[in-house]
mmCIF file of C-alpha atoms in Angstrom:
data_model
loop_
_atom_site.group_PDB
_atom_site.id
_atom_site.type_symbol
_atom_site.label_atom_id
_atom_site.label_comp_id
_atom_site.label_asym_id
_atom_site.label_seq_id
_atom_site.Cartn_x
_atom_site.Cartn_y
_atom_site.Cartn_z
ATOM 1 C CA UNK X 1 -0.015 -0.058 -0.080
ATOM 2 C CA UNK X 2 1.835 3.174 -1.258
ATOM 3 C CA UNK X 3 -0.710 5.458 0.546
ATOM 4 C CA UNK X 4 0.488 6.300 3.909
ATOM 5 C CA UNK X 5 -2.545 7.250 6.247
ATOM 6 C CA UNK X 6 -2.268 10.340 8.397
ATOM 7 C CA UNK X 7 -1.085 9.624 11.972
ATOM 8 C CA UNK X 8 -2.756 10.743 15.209
ATOM 9 C CA UNK X 9 -0.197 9.113 17.329
ATOM 10 C CA UNK X 10 2.599 11.730 18.462
ATOM 11 C CA UNK X 11 5.011 9.192 19.459
ATOM 12 C CA UNK X 12 4.904 7.445 16.020
ATOM 13 C CA UNK X 13 4.997 10.852 14.360
ATOM 14 C CA UNK X 14 8.107 11.767 16.319
ATOM 15 C CA UNK X 15 9.657 8.471 15.186
ATOM 16 C CA UNK X 16 8.823 9.297 11.564
ATOM 17 C CA UNK X 17 10.513 12.579 11.721
ATOM 18 C CA UNK X 18 13.809 10.911 12.907
ATOM 19 C CA UNK X 19 13.442 8.323 10.167
ATOM 20 C CA UNK X 20 12.928 10.944 7.472
ATOM 21 C CA UNK X 21 16.201 12.727 8.616
ATOM 22 C CA UNK X 22 18.024 9.516 8.870
ATOM 23 C CA UNK X 23 17.078 8.771 5.172
ATOM 24 C CA UNK X 24 18.537 12.022 4.050
ATOM 25 C CA UNK X 25 21.710 11.311 5.998
ATOM 26 C CA UNK X 26 21.958 7.884 4.315
ATOM 27 C CA UNK X 27 21.706 9.245 0.815
ATOM 28 C CA UNK X 28 24.236 11.927 1.440
ATOM 29 C CA UNK X 29 26.594 9.400 3.099
ATOM 30 C CA UNK X 30 26.296 6.813 0.425
ATOM 31 C CA UNK X 31 26.780 9.330 -2.404
ATOM 32 C CA UNK X 32 29.893 10.550 -0.331
ATOM 33 C CA UNK X 33 28.962 14.205 -1.095
ATOM 34 C CA UNK X 34 32.022 16.396 -0.678
ATOM 35 C CA UNK X 35 32.134 19.762 1.183
ATOM 36 C CA UNK X 36 34.407 22.400 -0.216
ATOM 37 C CA UNK X 37 35.778 23.076 3.237
ATOM 38 C CA UNK X 38 37.437 19.468 2.784
ATOM 39 C CA UNK X 39 36.183 16.023 3.504
ATOM 40 C CA UNK X 40 32.816 14.466 3.381
ATOM 41 C CA UNK X 41 29.662 16.546 4.063
ATOM 42 C CA UNK X 42 28.851 14.026 6.682
ATOM 43 C CA UNK X 43 32.082 13.204 8.544
ATOM 44 C CA UNK X 44 32.853 9.460 8.987
ATOM 45 C CA UNK X 45 30.036 8.518 6.847
ATOM 46 C CA UNK X 46 26.670 7.326 8.483
ATOM 47 C CA UNK X 47 26.433 3.577 8.092
ATOM 48 C CA UNK X 48 23.575 3.357 10.556
ATOM 49 C CA UNK X 49 21.443 5.896 8.751
ATOM 50 C CA UNK X 50 19.877 3.483 6.318
ATOM 51 C CA UNK X 51 18.942 1.271 9.115
ATOM 52 C CA UNK X 52 17.452 3.974 11.311
ATOM 53 C CA UNK X 53 15.480 5.219 8.417
ATOM 54 C CA UNK X 54 13.876 1.956 7.354
ATOM 55 C CA UNK X 55 11.513 1.747 4.596
ATOM 56 C CA UNK X 56 9.171 4.354 6.140
ATOM 57 C CA UNK X 57 11.876 6.951 6.327
ATOM 58 C CA UNK X 58 12.752 6.677 2.600
ATOM 59 C CA UNK X 59 8.898 6.631 1.749
ATOM 60 C CA UNK X 60 8.563 9.775 3.578
ATOM 61 C CA UNK X 61 11.481 11.464 1.956
ATOM 62 C CA UNK X 62 10.044 10.362 -1.421
ATOM 63 C CA UNK X 63 6.743 11.915 -0.563
ATOM 64 C CA UNK X 64 8.264 15.246 0.339
ATOM 65 C CA UNK X 65 10.442 15.301 -2.740
ATOM 66 C CA UNK X 66 7.286 14.736 -4.913
ATOM 67 C CA UNK X 67 5.096 17.263 -3.135
ATOM 68 C CA UNK X 68 7.839 19.927 -3.332
ATOM 69 C CA UNK X 69 8.875 19.089 -6.956
ATOM 70 C CA UNK X 70 12.512 18.370 -6.001
ATOM 71 C CA UNK X 71 14.562 15.228 -5.824
ATOM 72 C CA UNK X 72 15.337 13.176 -2.862
ATOM 73 C CA UNK X 73 18.997 13.667 -3.163
ATOM 74 C CA UNK X 74 18.574 17.514 -3.152
ATOM 75 C CA UNK X 75 16.348 17.340 0.038
ATOM 76 C CA UNK X 76 19.097 15.069 1.446
ATOM 77 C CA UNK X 77 21.771 17.535 0.946
ATOM 78 C CA UNK X 78 20.007 19.987 3.079
ATOM 79 C CA UNK X 79 19.974 17.513 5.931
ATOM 80 C CA UNK X 80 23.610 16.955 5.256
ATOM 81 C CA UNK X 81 24.400 20.620 5.648
ATOM 82 C CA UNK X 82 22.768 20.799 9.060
ATOM 83 C CA UNK X 83 24.579 17.794 10.048
ATOM 84 C CA UNK X 84 27.950 19.208 9.217
ATOM 85 C CA UNK X 85 27.203 22.537 10.799
ATOM 86 C CA UNK X 86 26.518 20.907 14.039
ATOM 87 C CA UNK X 87 29.219 18.146 13.685
ATOM 88 C CA UNK X 88 31.820 21.061 13.386
ATOM 89 C CA UNK X 89 30.534 22.766 16.418
ATOM 90 C CA UNK X 90 30.696 19.503 18.552
ATOM 91 C CA UNK X 91 34.273 18.779 17.334
ATOM 92 C CA UNK X 92 35.205 22.454 17.912
ATOM 93 C CA UNK X 93 34.024 22.178 21.632
ATOM 94 C CA UNK X 94 35.687 18.906 22.188
ATOM 95 C CA UNK X 95 39.024 20.242 20.887
ATOM 96 C CA UNK X 96 38.735 23.134 23.212
ATOM 97 C CA UNK X 97 38.442 20.725 26.232
ATOM 98 C CA UNK X 98 34.636 19.942 26.526
ATOM 99 C CA UNK X 99 34.227 16.373 27.626
ATOM 100 C CA UNK X 100 30.335 16.116 27.723
ATOM 101 C CA UNK X 101 28.132 15.955 24.754
ATOM 102 C CA UNK X 102 24.272 16.050 25.165
ATOM 103 C CA UNK X 103 21.958 15.007 22.389
ATOM 104 C CA UNK X 104 18.495 16.232 22.939
ATOM 105 C CA UNK X 105 15.862 14.306 20.836
ATOM 106 C CA UNK X 106 18.548 11.891 19.606
ATOM 107 C CA UNK X 107 16.410 9.995 17.199
ATOM 108 C CA UNK X 108 18.741 8.067 14.878
ATOM 109 C CA UNK X 109 21.720 10.499 15.459
ATOM 110 C CA UNK X 110 24.943 8.557 14.948
ATOM 111 C CA UNK X 111 27.296 11.155 16.307
ATOM 112 C CA UNK X 112 28.654 8.933 19.222
ATOM 113 C CA UNK X 113 29.689 6.509 16.558
ATOM 114 C CA UNK X 114 30.803 8.678 13.626
ATOM 115 C CA UNK X 115 32.656 11.529 15.323
ATOM 116 C CA UNK X 116 35.115 9.786 17.687
ATOM 117 C CA UNK X 117 37.683 9.114 14.886
ATOM 118 C CA UNK X 118 38.005 12.967 14.353
ATOM 119 C CA UNK X 119 38.985 13.550 17.954
ATOM 120 C CA UNK X 120 42.293 13.298 19.566
ATOM 121 C CA UNK X 121 42.996 9.887 21.444
ATOM 122 C CA UNK X 122 42.558 11.503 24.749
ATOM 123 C CA UNK X 123 39.258 12.913 23.760
ATOM 124 C CA UNK X 124 38.044 9.466 22.400
ATOM 125 C CA UNK X 125 38.891 7.931 25.658
ATOM 126 C CA UNK X 126 37.097 10.555 27.812
ATOM 127 C CA UNK X 127 34.120 12.165 26.047
ATOM 128 C CA UNK X 128 30.810 11.257 27.662
ATOM 129 C CA UNK X 129 27.704 11.105 25.337
ATOM 130 C CA UNK X 130 24.161 11.562 26.634
ATOM 131 C CA UNK X 131 21.218 10.569 24.493
ATOM 132 C CA UNK X 132 17.785 11.701 25.272
ATOM 133 C CA UNK X 133 14.471 11.006 23.510
ATOM 134 C CA UNK X 134 11.060 9.459 24.237
ATOM 135 C CA UNK X 135 11.034 5.940 25.598
ATOM 136 C CA UNK X 136 9.480 4.634 22.283
ATOM 137 C CA UNK X 137 12.104 6.264 20.203
ATOM 138 C CA UNK X 138 15.022 4.994 22.313
ATOM 139 C CA UNK X 139 13.552 1.450 22.198
ATOM 140 C CA UNK X 140 13.641 1.727 18.117
ATOM 141 C CA UNK X 141 17.129 3.156 18.461
ATOM 142 C CA UNK X 142 18.258 0.415 20.552
ATOM 143 C CA UNK X 143 16.706 -2.201 18.310
ATOM 144 C CA UNK X 144 18.713 -0.709 15.219
ATOM 145 C CA UNK X 145 21.959 -0.702 17.422
ATOM 146 C CA UNK X 146 21.331 -4.332 18.338
ATOM 147 C CA UNK X 147 20.500 -5.367 14.626
ATOM 148 C CA UNK X 148 23.775 -3.789 13.443
ATOM 149 C CA UNK X 149 25.815 -4.980 16.187
ATOM 150 C CA UNK X 150 26.889 -1.364 16.994
ATOM 151 C CA UNK X 151 28.188 -0.381 20.386
ATOM 152 C CA UNK X 152 30.002 2.679 21.770
ATOM 153 C CA UNK X 153 31.866 3.879 24.792
ATOM 154 C CA UNK X 154 30.609 6.208 27.624
ATOM 155 C CA UNK X 155 27.251 6.480 26.092
ATOM 156 C CA UNK X 156 24.543 7.123 28.569
ATOM 157 C CA UNK X 157 20.845 6.912 27.445
ATOM 158 C CA UNK X 158 17.780 8.785 29.066
ATOM 159 C CA UNK X 159 14.388 7.925 27.963
ATOM 160 C CA UNK X 160 12.159 10.882 28.706
ATOM 161 C CA UNK X 161 9.810 13.346 27.510
ATOM 162 C CA UNK X 162 11.596 16.556 26.781
ATOM 163 C CA UNK X 163 8.458 18.495 27.029
ATOM 164 C CA UNK X 164 8.200 17.859 30.719
ATOM 165 C CA UNK X 165 10.783 18.784 33.446
ATOM 166 C CA UNK X 166 11.410 15.255 34.500
ATOM 167 C CA UNK X 167 14.403 14.851 32.025
ATOM 168 C CA UNK X 168 16.492 17.138 34.134
ATOM 169 C CA UNK X 169 16.849 14.887 37.089
ATOM 170 C CA UNK X 170 17.048 11.796 34.880
ATOM 171 C CA UNK X 171 19.913 13.527 33.013
ATOM 172 C CA UNK X 172 22.018 14.219 36.054
ATOM 173 C CA UNK X 173 21.092 10.774 37.475
ATOM 174 C CA UNK X 174 22.623 9.322 34.382
ATOM 175 C CA UNK X 175 25.848 11.093 34.956
ATOM 176 C CA UNK X 176 25.854 14.585 33.649
ATOM 177 C CA UNK X 177 28.225 16.660 35.690
ATOM 178 C CA UNK X 178 26.802 20.226 35.963
ATOM 179 C CA UNK X 179 30.022 21.614 37.287
ATOM 180 C CA UNK X 180 31.853 20.753 33.913
ATOM 181 C CA UNK X 181 31.013 22.141 30.538
ATOM 182 C CA UNK X 182 29.019 20.378 27.940
ATOM 183 C CA UNK X 183 27.996 20.790 24.302
ATOM 184 C CA UNK X 184 24.072 20.678 23.862
ATOM 185 C CA UNK X 185 22.860 19.527 20.476
ATOM 186 C CA UNK X 186 19.189 20.472 20.015
ATOM 187 C CA UNK X 187 18.604 19.277 16.444
ATOM 188 C CA UNK X 188 15.338 19.107 14.639
ATOM 189 C CA UNK X 189 13.409 19.547 18.129
ATOM 190 C CA UNK X 190 12.482 23.223 18.711
ATOM 191 C CA UNK X 191 10.033 23.622 15.825
ATOM 192 C CA UNK X 192 7.906 20.786 17.187
ATOM 193 C CA UNK X 193 7.341 22.406 20.628
ATOM 194 C CA UNK X 194 4.912 25.030 21.516
ATOM 195 C CA UNK X 195 6.652 28.466 22.242
ATOM 196 C CA UNK X 196 6.266 28.056 25.796
ATOM 197 C CA UNK X 197 7.829 24.613 25.610
ATOM 198 C CA UNK X 198 10.768 26.034 23.573
ATOM 199 C CA UNK X 199 11.341 28.656 26.308
ATOM 200 C CA UNK X 200 11.117 26.181 29.197
ATOM 201 C CA UNK X 201 13.593 23.725 27.531
ATOM 202 C CA UNK X 202 16.267 26.234 26.709
ATOM 203 C CA UNK X 203 16.004 27.657 30.309
ATOM 204 C CA UNK X 204 16.254 24.178 31.771
ATOM 205 C CA UNK X 205 19.354 23.627 29.517
ATOM 206 C CA UNK X 206 20.757 26.822 30.858
ATOM 207 C CA UNK X 207 20.153 25.922 34.179
ATOM 208 C CA UNK X 208 22.359 22.634 33.800
ATOM 209 C CA UNK X 209 24.983 24.121 31.588
ATOM 210 C CA UNK X 210 28.152 25.161 33.302
ATOM 211 C CA UNK X 211 30.364 28.053 32.208
ATOM 212 C CA UNK X 212 32.228 27.116 28.771
ATOM 213 C CA UNK X 213 29.290 25.210 27.510
ATOM 214 C CA UNK X 214 27.767 25.612 24.024
ATOM 215 C CA UNK X 215 24.384 25.011 22.748
ATOM 216 C CA UNK X 216 23.793 24.547 19.050
ATOM 217 C CA UNK X 217 20.734 23.568 16.882
ATOM 218 C CA UNK X 218 18.038 24.626 14.293
ATOM 219 C CA UNK X 219 14.873 26.411 14.330
ATOM 220 C CA UNK X 220 12.353 27.753 11.802
ATOM 221 C CA UNK X 221 11.367 31.347 11.434
ATOM 222 C CA UNK X 222 7.690 32.521 11.495
ATOM 223 C CA UNK X 223 7.127 32.953 7.859
ATOM 224 C CA UNK X 224 7.708 29.196 7.415
ATOM 225 C CA UNK X 225 4.170 28.670 8.429
ATOM 226 C CA UNK X 226 2.481 31.161 6.149
ATOM 227 C CA UNK X 227 4.688 31.474 2.942
ATOM 228 C CA UNK X 228 3.265 30.086 -0.173
ATOM 229 C CA UNK X 229 6.744 28.674 -0.895
ATOM 230 C CA UNK X 230 6.447 26.251 2.099
ATOM 231 C CA UNK X 231 2.876 25.179 1.856
ATOM 232 C CA UNK X 232 3.542 21.983 -0.424
ATOM 233 C CA UNK X 233 6.129 20.828 2.287
ATOM 234 C CA UNK X 234 3.831 21.502 5.191
ATOM 235 C CA UNK X 235 0.950 19.674 3.503
ATOM 236 C CA UNK X 236 3.027 16.660 2.939
ATOM 237 C CA UNK X 237 4.559 16.890 6.579
ATOM 238 C CA UNK X 238 1.074 16.916 8.157
ATOM 239 C CA UNK X 239 0.115 13.716 6.354
ATOM 240 C CA UNK X 240 3.296 12.004 7.394
ATOM 241 C CA UNK X 241 4.420 13.177 10.841
ATOM 242 C CA UNK X 242 3.988 15.734 13.587
ATOM 243 C CA UNK X 243 3.933 19.302 12.041
ATOM 244 C CA UNK X 244 6.027 22.055 13.284
ATOM 245 C CA UNK X 245 4.350 24.483 15.429
ATOM 246 C CA UNK X 246 6.939 27.196 16.532
ATOM 247 C CA UNK X 247 9.046 29.678 14.602
ATOM 248 C CA UNK X 248 11.087 32.745 15.530
ATOM 249 C CA UNK X 249 12.319 35.411 13.291
ATOM 250 C CA UNK X 250 15.056 36.406 15.674
ATOM 251 C CA UNK X 251 16.374 33.342 17.669
ATOM 252 C CA UNK X 252 19.172 35.671 19.114
ATOM 253 C CA UNK X 253 16.483 37.250 21.343
ATOM 254 C CA UNK X 254 15.276 33.857 22.372
ATOM 255 C CA UNK X 255 18.551 32.700 23.289
ATOM 256 C CA UNK X 256 19.632 35.801 25.220
ATOM 257 C CA UNK X 257 16.315 35.663 27.044
ATOM 258 C CA UNK X 258 16.998 32.143 28.193
ATOM 259 C CA UNK X 259 20.343 33.193 29.684
ATOM 260 C CA UNK X 260 22.954 32.334 26.826
ATOM 261 C CA UNK X 261 25.509 34.698 25.414
ATOM 262 C CA UNK X 262 27.038 35.472 22.107
ATOM 263 C CA UNK X 263 24.269 34.020 19.989
ATOM 264 C CA UNK X 264 25.086 33.487 16.551
ATOM 265 C CA UNK X 265 22.397 32.743 13.852
ATOM 266 C CA UNK X 266 22.778 31.555 10.269
ATOM 267 C CA UNK X 267 20.468 30.611 7.426
ATOM 268 C CA UNK X 268 20.735 27.079 6.399
ATOM 269 C CA UNK X 269 22.714 26.790 3.302
ATOM 270 C CA UNK X 270 23.832 30.524 3.291
ATOM 271 C CA UNK X 271 26.103 32.629 5.677
ATOM 272 C CA UNK X 272 28.933 30.411 5.030
ATOM 273 C CA UNK X 273 27.061 27.105 5.535
ATOM 274 C CA UNK X 274 26.543 26.209 1.887
ATOM 275 C CA UNK X 275 29.714 24.286 1.925
ATOM 276 C CA UNK X 276 29.912 24.176 -1.889
ATOM 277 C CA UNK X 277 26.744 22.080 -2.082
ATOM 278 C CA UNK X 278 23.956 24.790 -2.439
ATOM 279 C CA UNK X 279 23.204 26.083 -6.036
ATOM 280 C CA UNK X 280 24.187 29.550 -6.997
ATOM 281 C CA UNK X 281 20.552 30.423 -7.782
ATOM 282 C CA UNK X 282 19.538 29.913 -3.975
ATOM 283 C CA UNK X 283 22.722 31.878 -2.820
ATOM 284 C CA UNK X 284 21.684 34.821 -5.149
ATOM 285 C CA UNK X 285 18.179 34.738 -3.826
ATOM 286 C CA UNK X 286 19.075 34.752 -0.121
ATOM 287 C CA UNK X 287 21.649 37.556 -1.040
ATOM 288 C CA UNK X 288 18.839 39.624 -2.544
ATOM 289 C CA UNK X 289 16.479 38.893 0.415
ATOM 290 C CA UNK X 290 18.521 39.149 3.466
ATOM 291 C CA UNK X 291 17.254 38.369 6.930
ATOM 292 C CA UNK X 292 16.166 41.690 8.617
ATOM 293 C CA UNK X 293 17.957 42.615 11.840
ATOM 294 C CA UNK X 294 14.616 43.434 13.593
ATOM 295 C CA UNK X 295 10.985 43.174 12.843
ATOM 296 C CA UNK X 296 9.130 40.469 10.810
ATOM 297 C CA UNK X 297 10.982 38.378 8.251
ATOM 298 C CA UNK X 298 8.795 37.993 5.104
ATOM 299 C CA UNK X 299 10.795 35.131 3.754
ATOM 300 C CA UNK X 300 10.606 31.585 5.090
ATOM 301 C CA UNK X 301 13.990 30.379 6.465
ATOM 302 C CA UNK X 302 15.601 27.386 8.246
ATOM 303 C CA UNK X 303 17.895 28.711 10.843
ATOM 304 C CA UNK X 304 20.977 27.375 12.427
ATOM 305 C CA UNK X 305 22.268 28.669 15.737
ATOM 306 C CA UNK X 306 24.773 28.377 18.327
ATOM 307 C CA UNK X 307 25.457 30.283 21.832
ATOM 308 C CA UNK X 308 27.571 29.750 24.864
ATOM 309 C CA UNK X 309 27.393 30.029 28.609
#
């Protein structure tokens, strides 16, 4: 049956979103897409991505490509760009001495298995990884890891709902040292939380983050929900998974209000994150429609961010 019925179950919808992203990473890894900055767009390849995606992830990716009039490979490259941006920030933090990496809404993220080879030996032997997601998502993740005979070192799993405060105590019980710096990766999560939930999550992270910590992730802007450019994407997304609900034109303000400093926001695929993968037509369009420094942003954008404590 090629028709996928719309899903009411939030947990299954959350799984589907992670499987879609994993399908994109699989295509980019298997095509060994190269970045002009040197090396593969996805460092170390992602041999787990195809297993994490499963048939449903690739079917979802195909449906989005069809609905948006593009190709699966082109969609996958946008996922690869986001992956590289966050990979680089994790590795920079580790190179600077951070020894804790927290992956919020980990889904099918394979960073604990991909990135170690790009760290110095001492870091490989000492970095602690913390993986958090819904219990059902963690169950699926562990089934894939068992199936592929994949294991890692110093990986601590926390099964919890990130929209409620219970994950804070569970994370510290799992071993997070709140006196030591960490890099917090919030990938593919914030747009699915209501704005009050976004603010609560960021403030909880700030409460746990020691000086020297970094937070990095992605977010949508407000026009993403109303622009005619994005309606085909949103229509398909609502059929397959939990639709995004929150956007921010100026995430710098959100990060500052949550207690972080030196916030940096870039548009996905622009502002130095094209990595030689994005076409000239898109870059020219962005150059002609820059993100406003204040006030509403009329153009839909996927935004990348990082900030420090």
